[in-house]
Amino acid sequence: MSTPIRSFKSFAVGFPLVFLCLAAFTGGLSNAFWLLAASVVCTAGIGLIIWIPLSLVTGWAALTLAKEIANTTGISSRDGAVRNAAERTEASIRQQAMRSSSPQGVVARTVSQNTTSQERIALDEYIRRAVRLGHTYERILTTLTEQGWKEAEIHQAFQVATNH
Amino acid sequence: MNGLTNSFLSHLACGFDARLTPLTLLFELFVFSGVAAAFLILPKVKDKVGQRFLILSVGVLIFEVFTAPMWHNHRLGWWAYVYRDVSWVLTIGWAAMILSVVLLVDHFLPRWEEWHRFALYLATLTVLVSILEIVVVNIGIRGYAPEVLDSVIGIFVWDVPIIEVIYYTPVFTTLVISFYKYWSFAIDEQLLIPTKRRKWLRSFVIALVGILLFEVMIEPMARNQNLLDWSYIFHDISLLMTGTWILVIWLAMNIVNKLFIHYSIPQRFLIALLVTGAIALPLESWFIINGYRVHGESAIANFTGFTTPFTHVPVEVAFAIPCYMALVITFIRYWETAIDNKL
């Protein structure tokens, strides 16, 4: 979607939300209207440079939240479907590693217990971007172990990133 | 239109001397030339200058809106204001000056560590801002609220409380530059290391430093009273009240960054803003209703008369909380990220 259309969509969603929040905080729709109108009129319209960006940010946040909810509840868009497919591939690589009876398999099982899914997503994303920027495995390993990540989980995430 | 709205209208920008004078016009031309020069020079040293300028302007504007009761900005022309006497002309002037110093120092001293460069930004800006403050005060734009004048040490240089300016400026620029630097991670799409082992003590110290410095600066806006005597650590800054803010913000930030580590910078910022705001608003309302926090006359004069439902505190309090949190959250997160990533 092009930027102007996206901005318009964010504004169209954000402005009513800002107005309703204003009404909730000022104790009524009429109070919100007069606050908004007066803050624009008394600054010769320049006050809009606060309200418009505020509406855009609010709209963007609301749309992002709606998208996240749609993705997690399965009412996903095409982007969500692509992402789900990628997640399934990653999960299968991880499950293969965990099923293995080798020492790496034992480590992979331990890693899976000690790392939350949010942390794993963050780690995968970091490694994917680092690989794209040309960072070597050694460099990634050193940087991440300093921040508390285990070698095994870095190795596993690196495999996922390079198998894509 | 009801009486409340009439009273609100009389309180807005319509209610002060906005008439331009030859000197203030000259000052504005100086600001516009400075902004134009920044837009001519800075693209030669860094990309996305427009976005950077916008972010810095937002940081400065948030600070100015929040601290509006502490000073007034008059005689800039009827078209120069965004809300009451908060002026976009001053906002873009400060933003261009701060951005120029930050980008030029970064460009010429790329090998310096981040905190060394940060110290140089602050030193340079303290000198520049002090000079400009003397100019704006002496040409009749800037004035101080009585509460600010009451709290100053009393050493004036050309009508400017210079000791306070030397304290206020680094605090103001630290918060605004941290705000800009935090968002520049997103602008530059910088590769940031996700932290698995959270350093709770370190983030507590950063939160403590940021919040205490800010609280000392905005102290004239409200009086903290009726709290236990032993809890006052400086003037009316109370360990009980400020300590509560530090704990709330520190805990909320750490929980948000642990649970939403996989979210983008803007998403995490908004979640942190919502969580801290949702906790801070009822707490601040409780402090106000029970007489622990009493706003100064200048702050009260800035209130429109609208109050929040349920807690019945001035609506400006509800708007000020996200402004305060936006600056404090970005300060904490910027320094944590800079240290983790050895910038």
XYZ file of C-alpha atoms in Angstrom:
507
model
C 0.000 0.000 0.000
C 1.402 3.437 -0.905
C 2.425 5.889 1.852
C -0.348 8.512 1.210
C -3.077 5.827 1.306
C -1.555 4.278 4.441
C -1.353 7.727 6.078
C -4.959 8.479 5.138
C -6.068 5.149 6.585
C -4.126 5.814 9.811
C -5.637 9.290 10.074
C -9.165 8.030 9.341
C -8.846 5.513 12.164
C -6.753 7.672 14.494
C -8.713 10.920 14.480
C -11.990 9.447 15.824
C -9.958 7.588 18.454
C -8.150 10.763 19.530
C -11.482 12.587 19.641
C -13.085 9.850 21.756
C -10.093 9.807 24.158
C -10.356 13.586 24.408
C -14.079 13.249 25.160
C -13.341 10.625 27.823
C -10.753 12.861 29.488
C -12.671 16.133 29.266
C -16.008 14.645 30.277
C -18.076 14.800 27.090
C -18.186 15.094 23.312
C -19.063 18.785 23.401
C -16.103 19.593 25.694
C -13.802 17.638 23.390
C -15.128 19.515 20.372
C -14.589 22.933 21.972
C -11.121 22.023 23.217
C -10.140 20.875 19.755
C -11.787 23.766 17.946
C -10.396 26.411 20.245
C -6.864 25.001 20.182
C -6.994 25.229 16.396
C -8.793 28.577 16.095
C -6.673 30.421 18.649
C -3.445 29.376 16.911
C -4.729 30.291 13.451
C -4.861 26.621 12.477
C -1.255 25.906 13.468
C -2.456 23.793 16.408
C -3.285 21.156 13.786
C 0.391 20.234 13.673
C -0.186 18.580 17.038
C -3.553 16.946 16.303
C -2.758 15.540 12.845
C 0.458 13.670 13.791
C -1.207 12.512 17.029
C -4.082 11.072 14.971
C -1.639 9.439 12.546
C 0.340 7.764 15.344
C -2.834 6.653 17.143
C -4.252 5.243 13.896
C -1.010 3.460 13.091
C -0.921 1.936 16.597
C -4.558 0.819 16.386
C -4.104 -0.725 12.925
C -0.905 -2.504 14.006
C -2.690 -3.868 17.057
C -5.640 -5.028 14.923
C -3.225 -6.730 12.500
C -1.431 -8.498 15.359
C -4.734 -9.719 16.784
C -5.846 -10.907 13.332
C -2.578 -12.797 12.870
C -2.639 -14.463 16.266
C -6.313 -15.450 16.042
C -5.888 -16.911 12.564
C -7.919 -14.269 10.680
C -4.646 -13.455 8.942
C -3.988 -11.493 5.793
C -1.754 -12.643 2.888
C 1.307 -11.263 4.778
C 0.243 -13.299 7.773
C -0.085 -16.436 5.669
C 3.429 -15.966 4.257
C 4.749 -15.387 7.759
C 2.958 -18.458 9.087
C 4.511 -20.576 6.335
C 7.994 -19.277 7.252
C 7.296 -19.957 10.923
C 6.249 -23.527 10.083
C 9.565 -24.092 8.237
C 11.525 -22.724 11.210
C 9.556 -24.861 13.634
C 10.255 -27.966 11.596
C 14.034 -27.238 11.596
C 13.891 -26.782 15.367
C 11.843 -29.918 15.935
C 14.268 -31.963 13.846
C 17.143 -30.704 16.000
C 15.249 -31.508 19.202
C 14.250 -35.028 18.092
C 17.880 -35.890 17.424
C 19.500 -38.102 20.074
C 22.890 -36.479 19.462
C 24.445 -34.074 22.059
C 23.160 -31.182 19.881
C 19.658 -32.587 20.271
C 19.988 -32.551 24.072
C 21.239 -28.953 23.945
C 18.390 -27.960 21.601
C 15.839 -29.372 24.058
C 17.418 -27.437 26.947
C 17.437 -24.242 24.886
C 13.775 -24.672 24.067
C 12.954 -24.869 27.785
C 15.009 -21.799 28.790
C 14.006 -19.376 26.051
C 10.588 -17.789 25.665
C 9.014 -17.657 22.222
C 9.345 -13.850 22.226
C 13.073 -14.105 22.904
C 13.438 -16.677 20.152
C 11.689 -14.396 17.641
C 13.971 -11.496 18.652
C 17.075 -13.679 18.354
C 16.017 -15.064 14.945
C 15.308 -11.574 13.649
C 18.669 -10.257 14.866
C 20.616 -13.130 13.309
C 18.668 -12.908 10.046
C 19.506 -9.206 9.749
C 23.114 -9.717 10.831
C 23.589 -12.446 8.199
C 22.039 -10.162 5.573
C 24.542 -7.446 6.572
C 27.407 -9.907 6.072
C 28.330 -10.564 9.731
C 30.246 -13.794 10.272
C 29.031 -16.557 12.587
C 31.954 -15.883 14.959
C 31.100 -12.201 15.217
C 27.422 -12.932 15.851
C 28.355 -15.558 18.442
C 30.677 -13.224 20.367
C 28.183 -10.345 20.355
C 25.239 -12.449 21.496
C 27.004 -14.523 24.162
C 28.007 -11.229 25.820
C 24.285 -10.446 26.121
C 23.404 -13.708 27.841
C 22.500 -15.963 24.905
C 23.694 -19.580 24.941
C 25.933 -20.844 22.160
C 23.490 -23.639 21.341
C 20.517 -21.316 20.825
C 22.633 -18.960 18.700
C 23.785 -21.924 16.620
C 20.219 -23.151 16.193
C 18.910 -19.694 15.223
C 21.842 -19.265 12.830
C 20.886 -22.527 11.105
C 17.294 -21.329 10.773
C 18.437 -17.981 9.358
C 20.836 -19.495 6.829
C 18.346 -22.195 5.745
C 15.873 -19.535 4.598
C -21.084 27.478 24.165
C -21.047 27.133 27.949
C -19.213 29.152 30.587
C -16.437 26.618 30.876
C -15.686 26.880 27.188
C -15.699 30.686 27.387
C -13.207 30.512 30.200
C -11.142 28.064 28.152
C -11.103 30.371 25.122
C -9.956 33.294 27.228
C -7.075 31.172 28.489
C -5.746 30.204 25.077
C -3.194 31.948 22.882
C -5.723 34.768 22.474
C -4.966 35.753 26.083
C -1.381 37.129 25.945
C 0.718 39.674 24.103
C 1.630 38.012 20.808
C 2.313 41.285 18.947
C 5.509 41.232 16.917
C 8.201 43.886 17.582
C 11.071 44.821 15.229
C 13.525 42.971 17.480
C 11.438 39.808 17.703
C 10.923 39.918 13.919
C 14.703 40.085 13.493
C 15.055 37.173 15.892
C 12.574 35.135 13.873
C 14.425 35.898 10.643
C 17.604 34.739 12.392
C 15.880 31.473 13.400
C 14.539 30.837 9.889
C 17.990 31.509 8.390
C 19.525 29.108 10.907
C 17.017 26.383 10.024
C 17.589 26.968 6.283
C 21.386 26.820 6.797
C 21.009 23.572 8.733
C 18.997 22.069 5.867
C 21.677 23.176 3.381
C 24.685 21.918 5.347
C 23.511 18.836 7.253
C 22.524 16.682 4.225
C 26.235 16.799 3.306
C 27.156 15.002 6.546
C 24.150 12.712 7.153
C 21.153 11.270 5.310
C 17.435 11.550 6.235
C 17.917 15.016 7.740
C 14.201 15.806 7.319
C 13.156 12.825 9.442
C 15.822 13.572 12.048
C 14.736 17.201 12.266
C 11.111 16.136 12.669
C 11.948 13.732 15.523
C 14.057 16.344 17.313
C 11.310 18.931 16.875
C 8.801 16.503 18.421
C 11.182 15.964 21.376
C 11.625 19.714 21.884
C 7.872 20.345 21.509
C 7.003 17.653 24.070
C 9.442 19.254 26.498
C 8.090 22.763 25.832
C 4.448 21.713 26.226
C 5.259 19.909 29.476
C 7.253 22.780 30.982
C 5.016 25.561 29.561
C 3.925 26.843 33.008
C 7.570 27.573 33.919
C 8.099 30.323 31.353
C 6.276 32.388 28.768
C 7.131 33.141 25.162
C 5.528 36.370 23.997
C 5.687 38.754 21.024
C 6.415 36.223 18.311
C 3.369 37.090 16.158
C -0.133 35.593 16.234
C 0.867 32.870 13.790
C 3.857 31.629 15.779
C 2.067 29.491 18.373
C 0.910 25.871 18.497
C -0.736 25.850 21.913
C -1.097 28.807 24.260
C 2.339 30.507 24.284
C 4.269 27.436 23.127
C 5.838 28.593 19.869
C 6.812 26.484 16.866
C 9.382 29.142 15.922
C 11.380 28.455 19.084
C 10.829 24.716 18.641
C 12.346 24.613 15.165
C 15.137 26.965 16.274
C 16.173 24.727 19.191
C 15.741 21.613 17.025
C 17.980 22.949 14.224
C 20.661 24.006 16.699
C 20.662 20.723 18.635
C 20.563 18.592 15.479
C 23.461 20.564 13.937
C 25.637 20.080 17.017
C 24.803 16.345 17.261
C 25.338 15.567 13.574
C 28.512 17.646 13.240
C 30.094 16.153 16.373
C 29.152 12.635 15.149
C 30.578 13.412 11.718
C 33.888 14.867 12.829
C 34.494 12.560 15.803
C 33.201 9.164 14.683
C 35.841 7.245 16.643
C 34.870 8.755 19.976
C 32.740 6.657 22.273
C 29.064 7.620 22.448
C 29.224 9.029 25.972
C 32.285 11.163 25.112
C 30.453 12.632 22.146
C 27.357 13.091 24.317
C 29.406 15.096 26.816
C 30.677 17.260 23.979
C 27.108 17.880 22.706
C 26.107 19.016 26.174
C 29.134 21.278 26.671
C 28.670 22.938 23.267
C 24.927 23.318 23.656
C 25.176 24.724 27.179
C 27.278 27.599 25.827
C 25.049 28.176 22.771
C 21.742 27.885 24.650
C 22.950 30.232 27.424
C 23.805 32.889 24.838
C 20.457 32.462 23.051
C 18.563 32.478 26.339
C 20.138 35.852 27.162
C 19.049 37.112 23.715
C 15.415 35.906 23.965
C 15.032 37.268 27.482
C 16.488 40.664 26.592
C 14.412 41.219 23.465
C 11.230 40.547 25.433
C 10.286 37.082 24.171
C 11.118 34.915 27.155
C 10.023 35.516 30.719
C 9.965 33.295 33.790
C 7.058 32.266 35.994
C 7.122 33.711 39.553
C 7.616 30.192 40.945
C 10.785 29.802 38.866
C 12.099 33.201 39.975
C 11.354 32.269 43.603
C 13.352 29.066 43.325
C 16.474 30.464 41.634
C 19.746 31.026 43.469
C 19.704 34.646 42.387
C 22.768 35.172 40.212
C 21.521 37.011 37.128
C 23.581 37.739 34.017
C 21.705 40.141 31.721
C 18.417 39.243 33.439
C 18.998 35.508 33.075
C 19.350 33.253 36.172
C 22.598 31.877 34.844
C 23.204 29.064 37.379
C 19.766 27.617 36.606
C 20.313 27.986 32.849
C 23.593 26.100 33.210
C 21.676 23.334 35.045
C 18.471 23.378 32.963
C 20.244 23.297 29.595
C 22.139 19.993 30.006
C 19.028 18.355 31.489
C 16.807 19.645 28.658
C 19.331 18.716 25.962
C 20.077 15.306 27.537
C 16.396 14.376 27.444
C 15.809 15.741 23.963
C 18.985 14.235 22.464
C 18.214 10.874 24.091
C 14.716 11.074 22.575
C 16.238 11.778 19.157
C 18.953 9.121 19.478
C 16.423 6.487 20.536
C 14.291 7.172 17.461
C 17.341 7.412 15.223
C 17.867 3.678 15.888
C 14.610 3.233 13.966
C 15.430 5.862 11.314
C 18.816 4.226 10.627
C 17.345 0.706 10.926
C 20.290 -0.008 13.181
C 21.015 -3.637 14.060
C 20.495 -3.785 17.834
C 21.441 -6.762 19.970
C 18.476 -8.321 21.793
C 19.367 -8.620 25.475
C 18.514 -11.880 27.154
C 20.101 -11.202 30.524
C 18.375 -8.068 31.809
C 20.556 -5.818 33.932
C 17.991 -4.715 36.502
C 20.349 -2.743 38.725
C 21.840 -0.839 35.811
C 18.430 0.129 34.429
C 17.399 1.216 37.943
C 20.428 3.536 38.168
C 19.675 5.005 34.714
C 16.002 5.533 35.657
C 17.037 7.114 38.973
C 19.467 9.551 37.315
C 17.049 10.541 34.516
C 14.004 11.018 36.727
C 15.864 12.851 39.509
C 17.519 15.295 37.097
C 14.171 15.979 35.412
C 12.326 16.331 38.733
C 14.848 18.892 40.022
C 14.365 20.900 36.850
C 10.546 20.931 36.887
C 10.366 21.378 40.648
C 8.904 24.947 40.484
C 5.774 23.691 38.664
C 4.274 21.963 41.711
C 4.804 21.663 45.476
C 5.092 18.272 47.114
C 3.823 18.605 50.663
C 2.482 16.709 53.708
C 4.843 13.808 53.067
C 7.046 12.373 55.802
C 9.815 14.813 56.789
C 12.661 12.349 56.348
C 11.633 11.683 52.754
C 12.586 15.158 51.441
C 15.953 14.951 49.763
C 16.211 18.300 47.946
C 13.833 21.257 48.371
C 10.391 19.590 48.085
C 11.554 16.540 46.137
C 10.438 13.575 48.174
C 11.939 10.133 48.122
C 8.426 8.753 48.593
C 6.918 10.460 45.558
C 9.903 10.504 43.189
C 10.872 7.031 44.397
C 7.394 5.821 43.429
C 7.842 7.185 39.891
C 11.273 5.603 39.615
C 9.953 2.211 40.746
C 6.890 2.351 38.485
C 8.830 3.384 35.394
C 11.752 1.033 36.060
C 9.516 -2.003 36.635
C 7.211 -1.225 33.705
C 10.140 -0.688 31.333
C 11.805 -3.949 32.302
C 8.602 -5.970 32.045
C 7.720 -4.435 28.669
C 11.215 -5.071 27.344
C 11.153 -8.659 28.546
C 7.671 -9.541 27.280
C 7.825 -7.550 24.048
C 11.493 -8.032 23.167
C 10.449 -9.192 19.674
C 8.476 -6.006 18.918
C 9.813 -3.052 16.942
C 11.084 0.158 18.583
C 7.862 2.180 17.951
C 5.663 -0.686 19.181
C 7.652 -1.161 22.390
C 7.707 2.591 22.984
C 3.915 2.840 22.664
C 3.335 -0.152 24.951
C 5.698 1.310 27.577
C 3.956 4.692 27.255
C 0.517 3.116 27.724
C 1.567 0.931 30.654
C 3.421 3.672 32.557
C 0.679 6.202 31.769
C -2.059 3.850 32.967
C -0.251 3.402 36.300
C 0.902 7.011 36.678
C -2.425 8.775 36.026
C -4.359 7.293 38.969
C -1.287 7.626 41.194
C -0.708 11.274 40.297
C -4.449 11.941 40.709
C -4.305 10.365 44.162
C -1.370 12.596 45.120
C -3.267 15.690 43.906
C -6.642 14.817 45.460
C -5.068 14.062 48.835
C -3.089 17.290 48.856
C 0.381 15.791 48.492
C 0.935 17.478 45.140
C -0.170 21.112 44.779
C 0.308 22.896 41.475
C 1.787 26.398 41.417
C -0.260 29.433 40.381
C 1.344 29.548 36.934
C 0.430 25.938 36.281
C -3.127 26.568 37.506
C -3.365 29.600 35.212
C -2.456 27.274 32.340
C -5.303 24.871 33.121
C -8.319 25.097 30.807
C -10.859 24.155 33.475
C -11.698 20.717 32.097
C -11.228 17.864 34.542
C -10.848 14.133 34.047
C -13.832 11.875 34.790
C -13.631 9.743 37.970
C -10.493 11.383 39.397
C -11.481 15.013 38.665
C -7.949 16.325 38.228
C -7.179 18.973 35.566
C -7.125 17.432 32.100
C -3.657 18.940 31.573
C -2.316 16.493 34.164
C -3.555 13.627 31.987
C -1.880 15.171 28.936
C 1.356 15.958 30.785
C 1.930 12.360 31.900
C 2.581 10.919 28.404
C 4.882 13.913 27.673
C 6.905 13.215 30.825
C 6.955 9.473 30.159
C 7.956 9.886 26.498
C 11.095 11.776 27.525
C 11.985 9.538 30.469
C 11.317 6.228 28.666
C 13.460 7.198 25.679
C 16.230 8.426 28.005
C 16.354 5.083 29.831
C 16.049 2.940 26.712
C 18.580 4.960 24.751
C 21.281 4.604 27.418
C 20.545 0.914 27.986
C 20.765 0.261 24.237
C 23.906 2.358 23.839
C 25.661 0.440 26.638
C 24.478 -3.001 25.450
C 25.563 -2.273 21.903
C 28.837 -0.604 22.955
C 28.074 2.454 20.851
